Coordinates of C-alpha atoms in Angstrom, one line a residue:
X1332 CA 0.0 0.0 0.0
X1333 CA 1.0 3.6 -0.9
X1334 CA 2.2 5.4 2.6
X1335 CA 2.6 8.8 1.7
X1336 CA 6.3 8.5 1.8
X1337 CA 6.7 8.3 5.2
X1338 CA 7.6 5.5 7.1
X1339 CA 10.4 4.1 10.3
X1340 CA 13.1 2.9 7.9
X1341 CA 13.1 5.8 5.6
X1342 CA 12.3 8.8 8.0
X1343 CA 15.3 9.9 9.7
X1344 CA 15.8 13.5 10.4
X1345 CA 18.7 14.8 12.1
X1346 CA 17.8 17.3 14.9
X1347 CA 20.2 20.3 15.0
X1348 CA 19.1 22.1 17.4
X1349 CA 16.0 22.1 20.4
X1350 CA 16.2 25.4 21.8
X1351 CA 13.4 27.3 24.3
X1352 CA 13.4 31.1 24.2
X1353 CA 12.3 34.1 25.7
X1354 CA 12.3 37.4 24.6
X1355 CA 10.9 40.9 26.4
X1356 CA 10.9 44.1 25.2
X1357 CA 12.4 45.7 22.1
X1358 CA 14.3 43.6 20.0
X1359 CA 15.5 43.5 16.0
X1360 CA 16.9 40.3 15.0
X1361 CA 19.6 39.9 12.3
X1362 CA 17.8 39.2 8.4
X1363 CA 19.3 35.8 8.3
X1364 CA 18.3 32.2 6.3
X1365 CA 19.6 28.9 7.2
X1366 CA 20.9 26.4 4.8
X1367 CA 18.5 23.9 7.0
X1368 CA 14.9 23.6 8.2
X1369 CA 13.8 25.6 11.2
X1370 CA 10.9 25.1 12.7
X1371 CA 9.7 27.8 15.6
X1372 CA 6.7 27.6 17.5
X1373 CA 5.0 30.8 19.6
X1374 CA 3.9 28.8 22.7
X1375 CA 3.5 32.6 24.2
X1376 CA 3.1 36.0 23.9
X1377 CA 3.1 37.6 20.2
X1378 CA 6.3 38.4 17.7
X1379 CA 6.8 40.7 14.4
X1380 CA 8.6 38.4 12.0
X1381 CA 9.8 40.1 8.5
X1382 CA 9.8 36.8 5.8
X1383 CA 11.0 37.7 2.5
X1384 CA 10.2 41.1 2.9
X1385 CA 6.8 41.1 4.5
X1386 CA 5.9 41.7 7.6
X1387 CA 3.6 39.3 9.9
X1388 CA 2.3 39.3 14.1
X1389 CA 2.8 36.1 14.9
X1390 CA 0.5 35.1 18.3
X1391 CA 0.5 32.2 20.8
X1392 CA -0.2 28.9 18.6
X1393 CA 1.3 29.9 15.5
X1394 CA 4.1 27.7 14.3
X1395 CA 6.5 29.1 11.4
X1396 CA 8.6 26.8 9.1
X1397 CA 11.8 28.1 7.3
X1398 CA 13.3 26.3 4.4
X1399 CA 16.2 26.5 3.2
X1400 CA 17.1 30.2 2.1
X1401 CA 14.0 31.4 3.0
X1402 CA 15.4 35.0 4.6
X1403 CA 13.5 36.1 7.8
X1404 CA 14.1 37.8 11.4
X1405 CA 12.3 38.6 14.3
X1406 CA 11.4 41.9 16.1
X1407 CA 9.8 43.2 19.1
X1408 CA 8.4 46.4 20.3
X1409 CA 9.0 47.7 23.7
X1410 CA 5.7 46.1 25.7
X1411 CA 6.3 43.3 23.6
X1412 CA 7.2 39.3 25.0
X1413 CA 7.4 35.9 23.5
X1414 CA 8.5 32.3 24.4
X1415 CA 9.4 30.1 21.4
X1416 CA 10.2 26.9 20.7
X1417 CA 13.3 26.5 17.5
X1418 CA 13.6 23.3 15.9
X1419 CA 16.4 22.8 13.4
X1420 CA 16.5 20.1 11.2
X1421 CA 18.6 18.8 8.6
X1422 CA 18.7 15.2 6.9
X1423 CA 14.3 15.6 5.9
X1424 CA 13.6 13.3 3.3
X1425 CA 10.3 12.0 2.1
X1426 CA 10.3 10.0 -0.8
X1427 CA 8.6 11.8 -3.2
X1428 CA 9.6 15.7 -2.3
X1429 CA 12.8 18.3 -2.3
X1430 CA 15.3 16.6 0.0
X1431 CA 15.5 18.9 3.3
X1432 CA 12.1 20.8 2.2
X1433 CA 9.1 20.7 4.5
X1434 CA 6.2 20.2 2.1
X1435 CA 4.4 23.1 2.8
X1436 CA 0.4 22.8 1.5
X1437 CA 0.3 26.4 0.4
X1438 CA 3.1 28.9 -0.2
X1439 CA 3.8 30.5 3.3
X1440 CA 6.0 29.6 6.4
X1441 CA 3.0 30.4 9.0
X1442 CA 0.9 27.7 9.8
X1443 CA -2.1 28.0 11.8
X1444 CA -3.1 24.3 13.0
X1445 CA -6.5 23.0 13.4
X1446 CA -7.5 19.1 13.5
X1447 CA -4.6 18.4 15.5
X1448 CA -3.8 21.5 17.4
X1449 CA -4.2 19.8 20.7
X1450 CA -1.9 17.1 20.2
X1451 CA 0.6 19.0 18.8
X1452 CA 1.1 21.0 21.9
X1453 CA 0.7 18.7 24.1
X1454 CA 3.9 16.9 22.5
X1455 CA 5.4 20.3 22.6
X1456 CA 5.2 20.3 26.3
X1457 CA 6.3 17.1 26.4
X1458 CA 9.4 18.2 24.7
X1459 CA 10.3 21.0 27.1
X1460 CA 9.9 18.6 30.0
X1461 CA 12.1 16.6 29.0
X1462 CA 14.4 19.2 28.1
X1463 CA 14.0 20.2 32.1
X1464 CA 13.9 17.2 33.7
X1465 CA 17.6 15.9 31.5
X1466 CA 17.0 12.7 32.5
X1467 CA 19.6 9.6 31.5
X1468 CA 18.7 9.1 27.7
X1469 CA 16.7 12.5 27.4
X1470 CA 18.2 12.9 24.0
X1471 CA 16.6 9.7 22.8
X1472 CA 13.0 10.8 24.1
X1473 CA 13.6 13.8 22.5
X1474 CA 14.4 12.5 19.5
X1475 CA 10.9 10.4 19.4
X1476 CA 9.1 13.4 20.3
X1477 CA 10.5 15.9 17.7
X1478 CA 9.4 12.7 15.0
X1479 CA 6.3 12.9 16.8
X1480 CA 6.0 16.3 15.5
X1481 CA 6.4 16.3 12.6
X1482 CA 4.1 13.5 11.5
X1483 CA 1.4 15.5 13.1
X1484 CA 2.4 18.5 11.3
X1485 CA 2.6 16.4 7.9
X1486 CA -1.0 14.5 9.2
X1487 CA -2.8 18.4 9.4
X1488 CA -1.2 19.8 6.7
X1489 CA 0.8 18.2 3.8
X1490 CA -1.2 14.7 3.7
X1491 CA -4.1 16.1 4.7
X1492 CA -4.7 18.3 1.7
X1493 CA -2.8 15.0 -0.3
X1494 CA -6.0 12.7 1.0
X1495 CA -8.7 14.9 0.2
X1496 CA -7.3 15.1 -3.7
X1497 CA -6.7 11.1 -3.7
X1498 CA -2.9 11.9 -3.9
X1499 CA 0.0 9.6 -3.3
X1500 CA 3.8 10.3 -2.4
X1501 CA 5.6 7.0 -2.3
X1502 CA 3.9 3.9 -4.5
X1503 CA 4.8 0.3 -5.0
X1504 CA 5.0 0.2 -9.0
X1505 CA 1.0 -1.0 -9.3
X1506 CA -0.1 2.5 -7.6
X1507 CA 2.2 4.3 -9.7
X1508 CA -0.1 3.9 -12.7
X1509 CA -2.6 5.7 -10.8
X1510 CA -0.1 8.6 -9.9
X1511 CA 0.6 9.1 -13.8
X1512 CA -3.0 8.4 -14.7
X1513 CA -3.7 11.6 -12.5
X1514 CA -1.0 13.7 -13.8
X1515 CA -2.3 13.1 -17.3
X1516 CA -5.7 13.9 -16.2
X1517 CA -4.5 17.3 -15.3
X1518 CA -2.9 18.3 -18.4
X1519 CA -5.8 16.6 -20.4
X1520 CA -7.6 19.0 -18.6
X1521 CA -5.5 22.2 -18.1
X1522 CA -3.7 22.1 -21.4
X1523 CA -4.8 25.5 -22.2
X1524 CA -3.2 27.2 -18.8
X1525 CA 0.7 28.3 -18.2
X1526 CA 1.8 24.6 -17.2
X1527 CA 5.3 24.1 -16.2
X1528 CA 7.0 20.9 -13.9
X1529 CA 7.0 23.2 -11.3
X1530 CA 3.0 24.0 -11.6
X1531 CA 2.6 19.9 -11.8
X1532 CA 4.7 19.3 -9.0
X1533 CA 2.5 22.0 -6.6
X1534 CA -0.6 20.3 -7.8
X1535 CA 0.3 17.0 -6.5
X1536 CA 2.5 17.9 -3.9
X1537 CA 5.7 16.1 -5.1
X1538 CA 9.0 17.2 -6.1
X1539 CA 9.8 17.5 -10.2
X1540 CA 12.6 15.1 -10.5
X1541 CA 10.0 12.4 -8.8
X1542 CA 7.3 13.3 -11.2
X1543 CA 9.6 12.9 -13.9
X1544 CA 11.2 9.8 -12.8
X1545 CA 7.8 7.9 -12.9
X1546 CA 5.9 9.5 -15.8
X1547 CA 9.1 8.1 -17.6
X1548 CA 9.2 4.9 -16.1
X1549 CA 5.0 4.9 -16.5
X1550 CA 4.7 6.4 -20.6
X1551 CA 8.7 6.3 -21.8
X1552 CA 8.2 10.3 -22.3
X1553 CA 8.6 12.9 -20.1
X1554 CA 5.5 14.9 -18.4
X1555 CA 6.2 18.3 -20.7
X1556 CA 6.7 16.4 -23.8
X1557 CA 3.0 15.0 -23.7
X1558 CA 1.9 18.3 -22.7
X1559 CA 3.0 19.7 -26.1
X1560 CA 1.8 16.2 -28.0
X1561 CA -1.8 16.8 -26.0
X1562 CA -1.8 20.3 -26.7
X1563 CA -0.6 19.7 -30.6
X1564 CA -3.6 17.1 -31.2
X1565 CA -6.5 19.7 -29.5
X1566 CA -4.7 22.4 -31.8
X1567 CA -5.2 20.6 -35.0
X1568 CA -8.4 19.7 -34.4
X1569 CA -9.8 23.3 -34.0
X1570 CA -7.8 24.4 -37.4
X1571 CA -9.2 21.3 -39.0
X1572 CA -12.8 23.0 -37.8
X1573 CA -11.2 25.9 -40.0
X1574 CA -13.1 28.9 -37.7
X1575 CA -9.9 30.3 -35.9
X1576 CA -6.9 32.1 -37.3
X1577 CA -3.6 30.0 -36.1
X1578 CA -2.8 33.0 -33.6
X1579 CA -6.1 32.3 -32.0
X1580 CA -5.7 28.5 -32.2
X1581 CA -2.2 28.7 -30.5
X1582 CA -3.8 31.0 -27.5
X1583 CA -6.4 28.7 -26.9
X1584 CA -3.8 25.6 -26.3
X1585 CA -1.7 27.8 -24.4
X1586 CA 0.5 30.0 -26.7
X1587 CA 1.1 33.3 -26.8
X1588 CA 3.8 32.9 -29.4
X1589 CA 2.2 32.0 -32.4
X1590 CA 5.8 31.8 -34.4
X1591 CA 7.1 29.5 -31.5
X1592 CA 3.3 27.4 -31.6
X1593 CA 3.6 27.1 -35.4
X1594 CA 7.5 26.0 -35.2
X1595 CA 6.0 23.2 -32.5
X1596 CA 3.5 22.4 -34.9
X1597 CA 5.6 21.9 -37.9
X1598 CA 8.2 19.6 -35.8
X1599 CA 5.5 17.1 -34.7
X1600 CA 3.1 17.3 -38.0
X1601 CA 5.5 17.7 -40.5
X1602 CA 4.1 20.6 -41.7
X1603 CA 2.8 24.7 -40.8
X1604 CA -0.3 24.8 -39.4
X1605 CA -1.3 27.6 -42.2
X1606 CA -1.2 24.2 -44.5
X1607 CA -4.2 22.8 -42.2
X1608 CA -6.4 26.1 -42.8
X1609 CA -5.0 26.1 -46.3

């Protein structure tokens, strides 16, 4: 069975750092990125945090995740106070997605948690417990507990949205007809939009060179290749209907550039597409 690409023997992340913070009063943190995932959670108070040039307030229950080179710092005005927990993490890979990339569901660090809100703070004050109490083997608890974490963060969030749309991250080779057979569905039925490998990848919530490496595997061509073949097939159609100009028939497959449409055209027909009209 699929498992989202998450399981014990190939989930290993490599905690960096587990670090418990305070701070009052006014403060202006260095514009910084990390070349690692950090993870920081506002158990208290509120924070101004600056990500990629906008500015958020960040409250109590709010957890932030930083990818890599995603540039952010923190600030505080004078009656301001806040108690975070930072999680580094390096060594995050899920079959299916970006190496060292939380799979974020839309395109923001700040996630507000719902479903599973309640369990995930209760695991983060089972973390700073242990962190207190530094009991023989703490590190080992702490360990289980930061894994904890994160599945629950991946359960409300990442595979959450993935079940509702009937998507799968990590297949045995029968399921990974059906991961194909939806990727085609969306270009059979998006042709006409700007579609790129990146815009197929944020659809189905896995990286590009993953999507690649099955289509291949699936069709023997490569996901943008049948997008031009698909969008080739629907163009000649409509100039064999002979209403539309070629500029028109290229804009409605997705072509702005009728010269580059009709030099596509030509490649995979043999001839213009003025010949068709013709």
């Amino acid at each position: 069975m699929c498992q989202l690409g998450l399981n014990a023997s190939n989930f290993n992340p490599e905690i960096l750092f587990l670090i418990d913070h305070t701070m009052k009063g006014k403060v202006f943190k260095k514009y910084h990125h990390h070349d690692f995932i950090e993870i920081s959670i506002v158990l208290s108070g509120e924070v101004f945090y600056n990500i990629e040039n906008k500015v958020y307030k960040i409250t109590k229950g709010d957890i932030l995740i930083f990818n890599p080179g995603v540039n952010h710092n923190e600030m505080l005005e004078e009656n301001m106070t806040v108690r975070e927990l930072h999680i580094g993490l390096s060594n995050f890979a899920i079959e299916g997605f970006i190496k060292n990339t939380f799979p974020l569901p839309i395109n923001s660090s700040i996630l507000i948690l719902d479903k599973y809100k309640d369990a995930f703070f209760r695991c983060c004050d089972e973390i700073l417990l242990e962190q207190q109490d530094n009991f023989p083997g703490y590190d080992m608890v702490l360990k289980s507990l930061v894994m904890k974490l994160l599945v629950i963060l991946l359960r409300e969030t990442t595979f959450e949205d993935a079940r509702k749309k009937g998507i799968k991250f990590s297949c045995e080779p029968s399921e990974k007809q059906n991961v194909v057979k939806a990727i085609i569905s969306y270009m059979d039925e998006h042709y006409m939009n700007d579609i790129s490998l990146s815009t197929i990848s944020e659809n189905m919530y896995m990286s590009p060179v993953y999507i690649s490496k099955i289509f291949k595997e699936e069709t023997g061509d490569s996901p943008i290749n049948y997008l031009i073949k698909v969008r080739l097939n629907k163009a000649k159609a409509l100039l064999d209907n002979g209403e539309l100009t070629v500029k028109a028939v290229a804009k409605s497959v997705g072509y702005d550039d009728a010269y580059y449409f009709s030099k596509l055209f030509k490649k995979y027909f043999g001839y213009p597409p003025s010949k068709v009209k013709s």
